[in-house]
Backbone as a ProteinNet text record, in pm:
[ID]
protein_1_A
[PRIMARY]
MQEQILNNLEIKYKELNRNADFVTANGVPVAQELHFVEPNKNLLPENAQVRQIALIRHGEPDLTKTGQFTYEEAKSFIRNYDSVGIIIPDRPFFKLNEAEEVALFTSTIPRAQATAKYLFGAEREIVITEDFREFERIIGKRRVKMRLPLKYWTTTARIKWMLGLDREGIESFSEAKERARKGAMLLDESSEEIPKVVLVAHGFLNRYIRKNLEELGWRVVRDGGDNYFATTILAKIDTEEDRNDTNLVTESDN
[TERTIARY]
21733.8	21747.6	21849.7	21964.9	22065.8	22013.6	21936.9	21878.3	21784.1	21707.7	21616	21691.6	21802.3	21883.8	21940.2	21993	22050.3	21943	21824.1	21712.6	21678.3	21677.2	21648.5	21753.3	21879.4	21987.5	21975.1	21941.9	21924.2	21809.4	21701.1	21587.7	21629.9	21710.2	21755	21841.7	21926.1	22007.6	21921	21817.8	21728	21654	21614.2	21548.2	21644	21768	21868.3	21888.9	21898	21915.8	21800.3	21678.4	21561.4	21563.1	21616.5	21607.4	21736.3	21845.3	21975.3	21991	22055.9	22089.5	22208.6	22223.7	22338.4	22445.7	22571.7	22680.9	22712	22770	22794.7	22941.6	22982.4	23115.7	23096.4	23143.3	23120.7	22972.8	22888.7	22745.7	22671	22740.6	22678.6	22669	22550.6	22538.8	22628.8	22705.5	22798.7	22778.1	22723.2	22703.8	22605.7	22529.9	22439.8	22513.1	22469.6	22526	22498.9	22597.2	22591.9	22664.6	22619.7	22689.7	22653.9	22731.4	22697.7	22567.6	22479.4	22356.9	22360.5	22278.9	22275.1	22139.8	22139.1	22011.9	21933	21810.3	21726.3	21788.3	21823.3	21889.8	21803.4	21671.9	21582.2	21591.9	21644.3	21657.2	21785.5	21883.5	22014	22011.9	22062.4	22077.1	22176.5	22169.5	22261.2	22405.6	22491.7	22634.6	22663.9	22565.9	22591.6	22658.6	22734.4	22807.1	22778.6	22752.2	22730.8	22860.1	22912.7	23032.3	22991.3	23053.8	23022.7	23150.6	23152.1	23263.4	23208	23260.7	23221.8	23331.5	23295.1	23387.5	23355.2	23446.4	23423.2	23516	23458.5	23542.3	23588.4	23707.1	23762.4	23675.8	23700.7	23631.7	23683.3	23620.5	23657.8	23796.5	23890.2	24023.7	24015	24102.7	24102.1	24175.8	24110.6	24167.5	24059.1	24098.5	24004.9	23989.4	23865	23840	23755.5	23715.2	23628.9	23711.9	23648.9	23716.5	23781.5	23855.1	23923.2	24071.6	24128	24265.5	24347.1	24468.6	24561.6	24619	24694.5	24762.4	24851.2	24933.3	25025	24948.2	24841.4	24762	24693.6	24647.4	24583.5	24684.2	24806.9	24910.4	24943.2	24949.2	24976.9	24864.6	24740.9	24626.6	24636	24667.7	24678.1	24783.9	24897.6	25003.6	24954.3	24891.2	24844.7	24732.2	24649.8	24536.7	24583.5	24704.3	24758.3	24839.4	24839.6	24923.1	24847.4	24723.8	24650.8	24558.5	24509.9	24410.4	24270.4	24172.9	24032.8	23969.2	23855.1	23772.3	23699.6	23728.3	23679.2	23534.9	23442.5	23304.7	23297.9	23177.9	23163.3	23173.7	23149.6	23163.6	23171.8	23232	23237.3	23097.9	23078.6	22946.6	22937.4	23051.6	23049.4	23080.7	22989.6	23001.7	23041.4	23139.1	23174.9	23166.1	23111.3	23114	23256.8	23287.7	23423.8	23467.5	23375.6	23410.4	23392.7	23349.7	23321.8	23452.9	23477.5	23601.2	23583.6	23669.8	23661.6	23803.5	23822.2	23949.4	23944.9	24040.7	24040.9	24158.6	24129.7	24233.5	24220	24333	24329.4	24451.8	24455.1	24566.3	24673.3	24784.5	24895.7	24873.9	24770.6	24748.1	24685.7	24737.6	24695.8	24546.4	24472.1	24329.6	24254.1	24298	24234.3	24275.6	24403.7	24450	24381.8	24370.6	24305.9	24161	24092.2	23953	23942.9	24030.6	24027.5	24052.9	24149.4	24181.5	24071.9	24010.8	23899.2	23781.2	23755.7	23640.5	23663.6	23782.2	23801.3	23904.3	23974.9	24066.8	24199.5	24293.5	24428.7	24441	24337.9	24348.7	24324.1	24257.2	24233.2	24344.9	24379.3	24482.3	24425.3	24497.3	24456.9	24571.9	24544.1	24645.3	24653.7	24770.6	24792.6	24878.3	24825.5	24899.3	24876.4	24981.1	24968.4	24884.8	24854.2	24767.5	24630.7	24591.1	24459.2	24467	24579.6	24587.8	24496.7	24464.8	24374.7	24440.1	24357.1	24407.6	24475.6	24593.3	24673.9	24631.8	24670.3	24647.2	24745.7	24784.4	24870.5	24820.2	24847.2	24818.3	24945.1	24940.9	25060	25109.5	25166	25226.1	25121.5	25169.2	25076.9	25021.8	24887.7	24823.2	24719.9	24671.2	24568.1	24621.8	24616.7	24671.2	24558.1	24476.7	24368.8	24325.6	24252.7	24197.8	24069.9	24059.8	23944.8	23902.7	23777.1	23733.3	23820.8	23840.4	23923.5	23871.3	23739.4	23679.3	23729.8	23751.6	23804.7	23941.1	24029.5	24165.2	24167	24093.1	24097.5	24029.4	23919.2	23847.8	23928.8	23984.3	24063.4	24189.4	24247.6	24366	24332	24217	24175.9	24146.9	24077.2	24042.6	24168.8	24262.8	24386.8	24462.9	24465.3	24534.6	24467.4	24333.9	24261.8	24286.5	24312.3	24339.9	24487	24567.1	24709.2	24796.1	24742.8	24818.2	24862.8	24966.5	25013.4	25039.8	25107	25137.6	25261	25368.4	25491.9	25538.3	25545	25603.4	25505.8	25379.8	25284.2	25219.3	25150.4	25089.9	24984.4	24961.4	24859.3	24721.7	24618.7	24482	24465.1	24519.7	24507.2	24579.5	24693.9	24766.8	24687.9	24623.9	24543.6	24423.7	24360	24246	24289.4	24407.5	24458.7	24487.9	24538.1	24561.7	24430	24324.4	24192.5	24141.2	24165.6	24122.7	24191.4	24321.8	24395.8	24350.2	24318.1	24267.5	24135.5	24047.8	23919.6	23940.5	24034.2	24063.2	24117.7	24200.8	24253.5	24141.1	24046.6	23933.9	23847.9	23824.3	23745.5	23811.7	23940.8	24012.7	24016.2	24031.6	24034	23901.3	23792	23659.2	23633.8	23713.8	23700	23747.1	23842.2	23892.2	23814.2	23789.2	23712.2	23596.1	23472.4	23359.4	23320.7	23371.6	23342.4	23472.3	23470.4	23589.6	23552.5	23643.3	23623	23744.6	23720.7	23825.2	23793.2	23885.5	23873.3	23970.5	23916.5	24004.3	23949.6	23934	23912.7	23802.7	23742.5	23624.9	23646.2	23748.8	23769.8	23811.6	23903.6	23947.3	23830.6	23752.5	23639.9	23541.2	23523	23430.6	23474.9	23605.5	23655.4	23669.2	23696	23693	23552.8	23452.3	23312.8	23282.7	23320.4	23295.2	23356.3	23478.5	23546	23486	23441.5	23375.4	23245	23171.8	23047.1	23077.3	23188	23226.4	23267.1	23306.2	23340.8	23219.2	23100.8	22978.7	22923.3	22980.9	22928.5	22812.4	22722.1	22607.2	22601.7	22571.2	22556.8	22426.4	22435.6	22315.9	22294.6	22393.8	22378.7	22464.3	22401.2	22472.1	22484.4	22605.8	22627.3	22657.6	22664.7	22693.3	22841.9	22876	23015.4	23070.8	22992.5	23037.9	23142.8	23198.5	23288.4	23215.6	23284.8	23232.1	23129.6	23111.9	23018.4	23057.4	22959	22984.7	22892.8	22953.5	22881.1	22914.7	22813.3	22834.2	22789.9	22877.2	22848.4	22843.7	22766.8	22751.3	22759.2	22794.5	22804.9	22770.3	22696.8	22657.4	22739.8	22805.1	22879.4	22808.5	22790.9	22740.7	22858.9	22835.3	22941.2	22992.1	22902.9	22941.8	23036.5	23008.8	23096.6	23236.3	23242.3	23371.8	23447.7	23377.4	23442.4	23498.7	23422.5	23470.2	23597.1	23599.2	23717	23837.3	23814.4	23923.8	23978.2	23889.7	23933.4	24021.2	23981.3	24061.5	24197.8	24199.8	24326.4	24418.7	24362.5	24443.6	24497.9	24416.8	24463	24573.5	24566.7	24671.4	24803.5	24793.5	24915.4	24976.4
-7653.7	-7627.9	-7721.8	-7741.5	-7830.2	-7972.5	-8015.8	-8149.8	-8162.9	-8060.4	-8061.6	-8069.6	-7997.4	-8000.1	-8139.8	-8201.8	-8335.6	-8438.9	-8423.3	-8512.4	-8502.3	-8380.4	-8357.7	-8423.2	-8414.2	-8475.3	-8627.3	-8684	-8828.5	-8876.4	-8802	-8836.4	-8836.6	-8738.5	-8730.7	-8850.9	-8896.2	-9014.9	-9140.4	-9150.2	-9264.7	-9265.2	-9147.6	-9137.7	-9177.8	-9132.3	-9169.1	-9319.6	-9382.1	-9527.2	-9602.7	-9553.2	-9622.1	-9620.5	-9514.9	-9497.7	-9528.4	-9553.5	-9568.6	-9706.4	-9709.9	-9835.4	-9901.2	-10031.7	-10105.7	-10116.8	-10109.3	-10148.4	-10294.5	-10364.2	-10507	-10539.9	-10653.5	-10710.1	-10857.3	-10895.3	-11032.6	-11069	-10968.9	-10990.3	-10988.1	-10967.9	-10967.2	-10823.4	-10778.3	-10641.1	-10623.5	-10514.1	-10493.6	-10361.6	-10260	-10130.6	-10046.2	-9964.5	-9870.7	-9743	-9681.6	-9553.6	-9450.3	-9363.7	-9274.3	-9144.2	-9036	-8908.1	-8827.7	-8724.8	-8637.1	-8563.8	-8554.4	-8476.1	-8358.9	-8258.5	-8137.8	-8127.5	-8073.8	-8054.2	-7940.8	-7927.6	-7818.9	-7685.2	-7606.2	-7478.5	-7383.1	-7398.8	-7310.4	-7332.6	-7448.7	-7478	-7422.3	-7393.2	-7352.6	-7210.1	-7189.5	-7051.9	-6975.9	-6846.6	-6764.6	-6794.2	-6811.1	-6837.8	-6972.9	-7062	-7197.1	-7281.4	-7379.6	-7467.1	-7613.1	-7693.4	-7836.9	-7908.7	-7983.3	-8063.8	-8212.2	-8287	-8428.5	-8509.5	-8626.3	-8720.3	-8855.5	-8909.4	-9042.2	-9141.6	-9247	-9355.3	-9474.5	-9506.7	-9613.6	-9730.7	-9849	-9967.8	-10007.6	-10065.6	-10108.8	-10214.3	-10236.9	-10342.1	-10480.1	-10581.3	-10719.7	-10753.3	-10796.6	-10834.6	-10950.3	-10949.2	-11049.4	-11174.6	-11247.4	-11367.6	-11473	-11598	-11707	-11721.9	-11718.4	-11722.8	-11843.2	-11924	-12038	-12163.6	-12260.4	-12386.8	-12391.1	-12498.2	-12519.8	-12483.1	-12423.1	-12375.7	-12440.4	-12482	-12524.9	-12401.6	-12425.8	-12316.4	-12236.9	-12305.3	-12236.5	-12161.5	-12222	-12155.7	-12031	-12037.6	-11921.1	-11808.5	-11841.2	-11739.9	-11675.4	-11756.7	-11704.1	-11612.8	-11650	-11566.4	-11428.8	-11424	-11296.1	-11208.3	-11268.3	-11190.9	-11139.5	-11226	-11187.8	-11084.8	-11093.7	-11002.1	-10857.2	-10836	-10701	-10660	-10743.2	-10710.4	-10709.5	-10758.5	-10768.7	-10649.4	-10636.9	-10536	-10587.5	-10529.3	-10566	-10618.1	-10683.9	-10723	-10597.2	-10554	-10425.1	-10437.5	-10357.2	-10355.6	-10294.5	-10297.8	-10249.7	-10097.9	-10025.4	-9879.3	-9831.1	-9714.7	-9661.5	-9631.4	-9651.9	-9627.5	-9492	-9434.8	-9305.7	-9197.5	-9103.6	-9001.4	-8866.7	-8803	-8666.2	-8583.6	-8462.8	-8371.3	-8325.3	-8291.8	-8249.8	-8130.1	-8037.7	-7916.2	-7931.3	-8049.3	-8069.7	-8085.8	-7996.1	-8000.1	-8096.1	-8196.7	-8299.3	-8333.7	-8347.8	-8395.3	-8548	-8613.6	-8759.2	-8818.7	-8922.7	-8991.4	-9142.4	-9211.7	-9357.7	-9411	-9541.6	-9603.2	-9647.8	-9695.3	-9742.8	-9885	-9952.2	-10091.8	-10097.9	-10183.6	-10184.4	-10193.5	-10274	-10288.5	-10157.5	-10075.9	-9945.6	-9847.2	-9846.5	-9758	-9791.2	-9920	-9961.8	-9915.1	-9922.3	-9878.3	-9727.6	-9652.4	-9506.5	-9463.1	-9526.1	-9488	-9531.9	-9646.3	-9691.6	-9595.2	-9547.6	-9458.8	-9319.1	-9264.7	-9121.9	-9088.5	-9188.5	-9165.7	-9106.5	-9103.6	-9057.1	-8905.9	-8838.2	-8693.2	-8618.6	-8680.4	-8614.7	-8648	-8550.8	-8572	-8655.6	-8761	-8849.4	-8857	-8825.2	-8834.4	-8979.5	-9039.9	-9179.7	-9182.4	-9241.2	-9242.7	-9371.8	-9420.2	-9542.8	-9521.6	-9396.4	-9369.3	-9434.4	-9458.6	-9516.1	-9663	-9729	-9872.5	-9949.6	-10071.3	-10153.2	-10190.5	-10218.2	-10274.3	-10406.5	-10426.9	-10540.8	-10670.1	-10781.1	-10912.5	-11009.8	-11107.3	-11213.4	-11346.1	-11451.1	-11585.6	-11633.3	-11648.1	-11675.7	-11818.4	-11868.5	-12000.9	-12107.5	-12210	-12316.8	-12390.8	-12398.9	-12468.9	-12571.3	-12556.4	-12645.6	-12714.4	-12846.9	-12922.2	-12983.3	-12897.4	-12946.4	-12834.3	-12870	-12770.9	-12712.6	-12581	-12513.5	-12398.6	-12352.3	-12238.3	-12116.7	-12035.3	-11915.9	-11825.8	-11819.9	-11734.3	-11771.4	-11900.8	-11942.9	-11879.8	-11890.2	-11839.4	-11687.6	-11616	-11469.6	-11416.6	-11480.2	-11434.4	-11460.6	-11580.3	-11610.6	-11525.1	-11495.7	-11409.3	-11270.3	-11216.8	-11083.9	-11084.4	-11185.5	-11192.1	-11201.2	-11286.1	-11300.2	-11168.3	-11099.3	-10970.1	-10869.5	-10865.9	-10773.1	-10804.8	-10932	-10972.7	-10955.9	-10908.5	-10887.3	-11007.4	-11107.6	-11227.8	-11222.7	-11298.2	-11310.9	-11174.5	-11083.4	-10952.4	-10958.8	-11020.6	-11038.4	-10909.2	-10801	-10677.9	-10580.1	-10616.6	-10523.2	-10439.9	-10333.2	-10244.8	-10317.8	-10268.2	-10325.9	-10272.6	-10333.2	-10287.9	-10144	-10112.4	-9976.1	-9875.7	-9914	-9825.8	-9804.3	-9910.3	-9898.1	-9806.9	-9818.6	-9731.7	-9586.1	-9563.4	-9426.7	-9372	-9457.4	-9417	-9379.6	-9455.6	-9423.9	-9291.2	-9264.8	-9137.5	-9020.3	-9033.4	-8926.9	-8913.7	-9027.1	-9023.3	-8949.4	-8972.8	-8903.1	-8753.1	-8715.1	-8573.7	-8511	-8586.6	-8536.6	-8511.2	-8604.4	-8587.1	-8468.9	-8457	-8346.4	-8212.9	-8203.6	-8079.3	-8049.9	-8152.6	-8133.1	-8079.1	-8122.6	-8078.7	-7932.2	-7872.9	-7730.4	-7646.8	-7700	-7631.7	-7672.5	-7802	-7854.6	-7933	-7882.1	-7940.4	-8083.3	-8133.3	-8271.6	-8351.6	-8459.5	-8542.4	-8687.7	-8761.1	-8904	-8980.1	-9084.1	-9177.8	-9313.5	-9368.7	-9505.4	-9590	-9674.8	-9749.1	-9889.6	-9926.7	-10066.5	-10079.4	-10197.5	-10218	-10190	-10250.8	-10235	-10092.2	-10038.3	-9900.3	-9803.5	-9817.3	-9725.7	-9728.3	-9845.9	-9858.3	-9768	-9764.6	-9682.3	-9535.7	-9508.6	-9370.2	-9313.1	-9390	-9346.4	-9318.4	-9408.9	-9392.2	-9261.3	-9233.9	-9112.9	-8986.6	-8994.1	-8878.3	-8847.4	-8950.4	-8927.5	-8860.2	-8896.2	-8832.1	-8686.6	-8652.8	-8515	-8434.8	-8494.8	-8422	-8449.2	-8546.2	-8581.4	-8678.8	-8677.3	-8767.3	-8848.6	-8976.9	-9063.2	-9028.4	-8991.4	-8963.3	-9070.8	-9155.8	-9273.9	-9384.7	-9495	-9609.4	-9714.7	-9735.1	-9826.2	-9968.9	-10000	-10136.8	-10166.8	-10296.6	-10341	-10416.4	-10437.1	-10516.7	-10441.8	-10510.5	-10443.5	-10326.9	-10216.9	-10091	-10024.5	-10076.7	-10013.5	-9868	-9778.7	-9635	-9573.8	-9525.3	-9454.4	-9306.2	-9222.4	-9078.4	-9010.8	-8927.1	-8849.4	-8701.6	-8626	-8482.8	-8402.4	-8276.5	-8183.2	-8044.7	-7967.8	-7832.3	-7732.1	-7641.2	-7532.7	-7400.8	-7322.8	-7186.8	-7090.8	-6967.7	-6867.7	-6853.3	-6867.2	-6859.3	-6972.4	-7094.2	-7207.8	-7181.7	-7126.9	-7102.2	-6993	-6892	-6786.2	-6840.9	-6931	-6992.2	-7073	-7145.9	-7224.8	-7134.9	-7022.4	-6929.2	-6870.1	-6841.9	-6787	-6886.2	-7013.2	-7117	-7128.8	-7126.5	-7137.8	-7021.6	-6899.6	-6782.5	-6786.4	-6833.3	-6842.1	-6946.1	-7053.9	-7156.2	-7100.5	-7010.2	-6952.6	-6850.2
7451.2	7307.7	7243.3	7309.8	7252.3	7240.3	7341	7336.1	7217.3	7188.5	7075.5	6943.3	6934.4	6812.4	6789.5	6894.8	6881.8	6851.2	6909.4	6876.2	6728.2	6676.6	6535.1	6446.5	6488.7	6412.6	6413.1	6527.9	6539.2	6450.2	6444.7	6358.7	6212.5	6174.2	6034.7	5997	6089.2	6060.3	6050.2	6131.4	6122.4	5989.1	5943.4	5813.1	5700.8	5712.6	5612	5610.2	5727.2	5734.3	5669.3	5690.3	5633.8	5481.3	5424.4	5279.4	5204.2	5276.2	5210.6	5147.1	5031.4	4965	5034.1	5010.3	5061.5	4953.7	4995.8	4907.5	4938	4842.8	4857.9	4836.5	4892.5	4868.8	4835	4717.6	4669.2	4670.2	4639.9	4630.4	4762.3	4873.8	5006.9	5056.5	5101.1	5156.1	5278.8	5280.8	5391.4	5465.7	5398.7	5466.2	5387.8	5461.3	5395.9	5357.4	5246.9	5207	5316.3	5338.5	5453.3	5421.2	5481.4	5473.6	5598	5625.1	5736.7	5705	5801.9	5784.8	5882.2	5853.3	5934.5	6005.3	6126.6	6195.5	6131.9	6171.3	6122.3	6160.7	6059	6083.4	6165.2	6155	6229.7	6380.8	6420.1	6562.4	6622.2	6536.5	6586.8	6640.8	6761.6	6810.3	6722.4	6726.8	6647.3	6688.1	6586.4	6605.5	6670.1	6672.9	6723.8	6616	6660	6567.6	6601.9	6498.7	6516.5	6481.5	6576.5	6551	6543.8	6452.2	6438.9	6423	6484.2	6471.2	6428.8	6319.3	6271.8	6307.3	6378.7	6412.8	6324	6232.5	6134.4	6164.4	6175	6185.8	6045.6	6037.4	5909	5841.8	5713.9	5641.1	5678.2	5622.2	5654.6	5599.8	5683.9	5634.9	5536.4	5439.4	5334	5380.9	5472	5531.8	5549.9	5547.2	5576.2	5727.1	5773.5	5917.8	5959.2	5864.4	5896.8	5922.4	5984.2	6010.4	6147.1	6173.4	6300.6	6286.4	6391.4	6388.1	6499.3	6465	6568.8	6637.2	6744.4	6814.9	6719.2	6641.2	6549.6	6440.2	6388.3	6284.1	6338.7	6462.8	6523.6	6544.7	6588.3	6604.5	6470.6	6366.7	6233.1	6186.5	6216.9	6177.5	6242.5	6371.5	6442.1	6376.3	6340.3	6273.1	6139.4	6061.8	5928.3	5933.9	6037.9	6053.4	6057.4	6108.6	6118.3	5995.8	5891.2	5774.9	5642.5	5641.1	5514.5	5493.9	5369	5336.4	5361.9	5293.4	5316.5	5188.3	5204.3	5090.1	5042.7	4921.9	4872	4822.1	4874.5	4822.4	4682.9	4625.1	4487.8	4477.5	4587.6	4587.5	4731.5	4753.5	4890.7	4942.9	5073.3	5131.6	5200	5243.4	5311.9	5209.7	5192.9	5088.9	5148.8	5085.1	5116.7	4989.5	5000	4885.9	4862.3	4736.8	4703.3	4786.5	4812.4	4886.2	5036.9	5081.6	5223.9	5301.2	5394.4	5472.5	5589.1	5592.9	5696.2	5741.7	5872.4	5925.7	5931.4	5866.8	5855.2	5931.7	6010	6087.3	6065.5	6072.5	6070.4	6143.5	6164.7	6236.2	6137.9	6192.7	6109.8	6059.9	6106.8	6069	5929.7	5839.9	5699.2	5675	5752.2	5724.4	5745.4	5841.1	5863.1	5754.2	5718.5	5611.6	5479.2	5449.3	5324.6	5320.5	5435.3	5443.3	5421.9	5487.7	5475.2	5330.4	5265.8	5127.8	5031.3	5059.2	4976.3	4987.8	5108.5	5130	5075	5098.3	5074.5	4967.6	4915.5	4805.4	4849.3	4753.8	4783.4	4778.9	4724.6	4709.7	4840.4	4934.8	5063.4	5161.9	5243.2	5344.5	5458.3	5493.6	5602.3	5702.6	5827.3	5932.9	5978.7	5961.5	5999.1	6124.8	6232	6357.7	6434.2	6499.7	6578.7	6704.9	6737	6852.1	6835.2	6708.6	6682.1	6640.3	6670.8	6639.7	6735.4	6696.3	6778.3	6910.9	7010.6	7135.4	7100.6	7155.3	7111.6	7180.8	7118.7	7178.6	7117.2	7192.8	7142.6	7196.9	7124.3	7174.1	7241.5	7372.4	7451.4	7438.9	7547.2	7545.2	7515.6	7447.7	7405.9	7527.4	7533	7644.9	7597	7473.5	7421	7296.1	7293.4	7181	7098.7	7041.5	6955.5	6862	6758.2	6666	6726.1	6722.9	6780.7	6690.1	6701	6620.2	6648.7	6548	6562.8	6673.8	6688.1	6790.6	6929.2	6951.9	7082	7106.5	7007.6	7024.1	7043.5	6959.8	6966.4	7093	7132.4	7252.1	7378.1	7391.6	7510.9	7515	7397.9	7394.8	7447	7405.8	7451.1	7601.5	7649.3	7792	7877.4	7837.1	7913.7	7916.7	7803.5	7798.7	7891.5	7890.7	7977.6	8125.2	8154.9	8293	8330.6	8235.4	8262.4	8234.6	8164.2	8130.6	7984.1	7950.8	7812.1	7746.9	7817.9	7759.5	7669.9	7720.1	7643.6	7576	7654.3	7602	7538.9	7518.1	7458.9	7569.6	7531.3	7630.1	7712.3	7831.9	7919.1	7880.8	7937.5	7913.7	7962.6	8079.7	8131.9	8043.7	7988.6	7897.1	7768.2	7719.8	7598.3	7620.9	7737.2	7767.8	7779.2	7832.4	7840.5	7700.2	7611.9	7472.6	7404.9	7432.1	7375.8	7429.5	7558	7616.6	7547.8	7524.3	7456.5	7311.1	7247.5	7110.2	7101.2	7198	7200.9	7217	7301.6	7321	7193.4	7119.1	6991.7	6891.9	6882.7	6790.9	6833.1	6962.9	7016.7	6982.7	7005.6	6977	6827.4	6745.9	6600.2	6549.6	6612.4	6568.5	6600.5	6689.3	6717.3	6598	6521.2	6401.9	6277.7	6263.1	6150.8	6211.3	6201.1	6275.3	6236.7	6124.1	6085.3	6087.3	6164.5	6184.2	6158.2	6093.6	6069.7	6121.1	6198.9	6239.2	6180	6102.5	6052.3	6133.4	6219.2	6309.3	6334.2	6461.3	6497.8	6602.7	6606.9	6689.9	6836.6	6896.9	7040.4	7072	6993	7015.2	7001.3	6893.3	6872.4	6988.5	7047.8	7160.6	7276.3	7302	7412.3	7371.9	7244.6	7195.6	7217.9	7179.9	7196.5	7342.9	7430.4	7574.6	7625.2	7584.7	7629.9	7568.9	7444.6	7384	7457.1	7493.7	7569	7702.3	7764	7889.8	7868.3	7744.6	7710.8	7664.9	7673.9	7640.1	7502.8	7430	7298.1	7314.2	7214.7	7217.2	7087.9	7100.9	6983.6	6912.9	6785.1	6705.6	6598	6580.7	6494.1	6551.8	6593.2	6648.8	6539.1	6492.9	6380	6418.5	6547.6	6588.5	6588.1	6570.7	6585.5	6465.1	6360.1	6247.2	6164.9	6065	5972.4	5905.8	5888.5	5833.4	5925.6	6048.2	6142.1	6161.5	6152.8	6163.3	6267.6	6374.3	6479.8	6469.9	6478.1	6467.2	6596.1	6648.8	6769	6733	6808.4	6780.7	6908.5	6890.7	7002.5	6950.6	7027.7	6988.7	7068.2	6997.1	7061.2	7034.6	7137.9	7120.1	7125.4	7088	7094.3	7237.8	7334.4	7474.9	7512	7461.3	7487.3	7432.3	7309	7247.1	7320.7	7369.1	7446.1	7577	7641	7764.7	7739.5	7624.5	7588.8	7565.7	7496.7	7470.4	7599.7	7695.8	7822.8	7898.2	7894.6	7959.8	7895.2	7760.7	7688.6	7720.7	7723.9	7752.4	7894.4	7991.4	8129.5	8145.5	8065.9	8070.3	8020.9	7921	7865.7	7961.8
[MASK]
++++++++++++++++++++++++++++++++++++++++++++++++++++++++++++++++++++++++++++++++++++++++++++++++++++++++++++++++++++++++++++++++++++++++++++++++++++++++++++++++++++++++++++++++++++++++++++++++++++++++++++++++++++++++++++++++++++++++++++++++++++++++++++++

């Protein structure tokens, strides 16, 4: 039955994607209009609850990324990437009803905060925490003395960091993955109180948040990809029996 409910939810998101308009930034389509959808109520067992988590990547940072970069220019870009806002589209693409209760989270990095505030406004409470900051990277000691595409610098910086090189005081890859695991647990626990949760964060972090949520029994019902404003939605069905089991575990822990 739960599989049927999730299949129904996935179908509804596909239908929404087919019919949704695009919002644009500087005249270029950047994201389709989106909102939380509900499964067919006739499929839900009595007292069952549908929980959903939306993982949204931030918008495009307002920085020049084309052309060839020297070592120093690439280092400067990485620093600036963590300090600028985003290119603002003509209207928000993720819609919430005024009365719709949603738990909102974002990271401390400006591009994620700017995206969250652009989407949901200043009137809604947004939990801002460094737990959801992007996996870190730095361009280490100078080794190449030529101009190269930015992608070269950023990709090699990430690979070296994942291999344990060029850390220079920042967290390790294993520490970052553990942070993502704890972040996924926070979102999962938050959805027990408020069944709709939104995280506005970063591409690499969201990828590992998603992986950990799937390990916690969540299923992807909308795969938004990896681009700017990419939005992946996961869902989980709780029955009254599931909630009673959770309460029993909590009481035994106490």
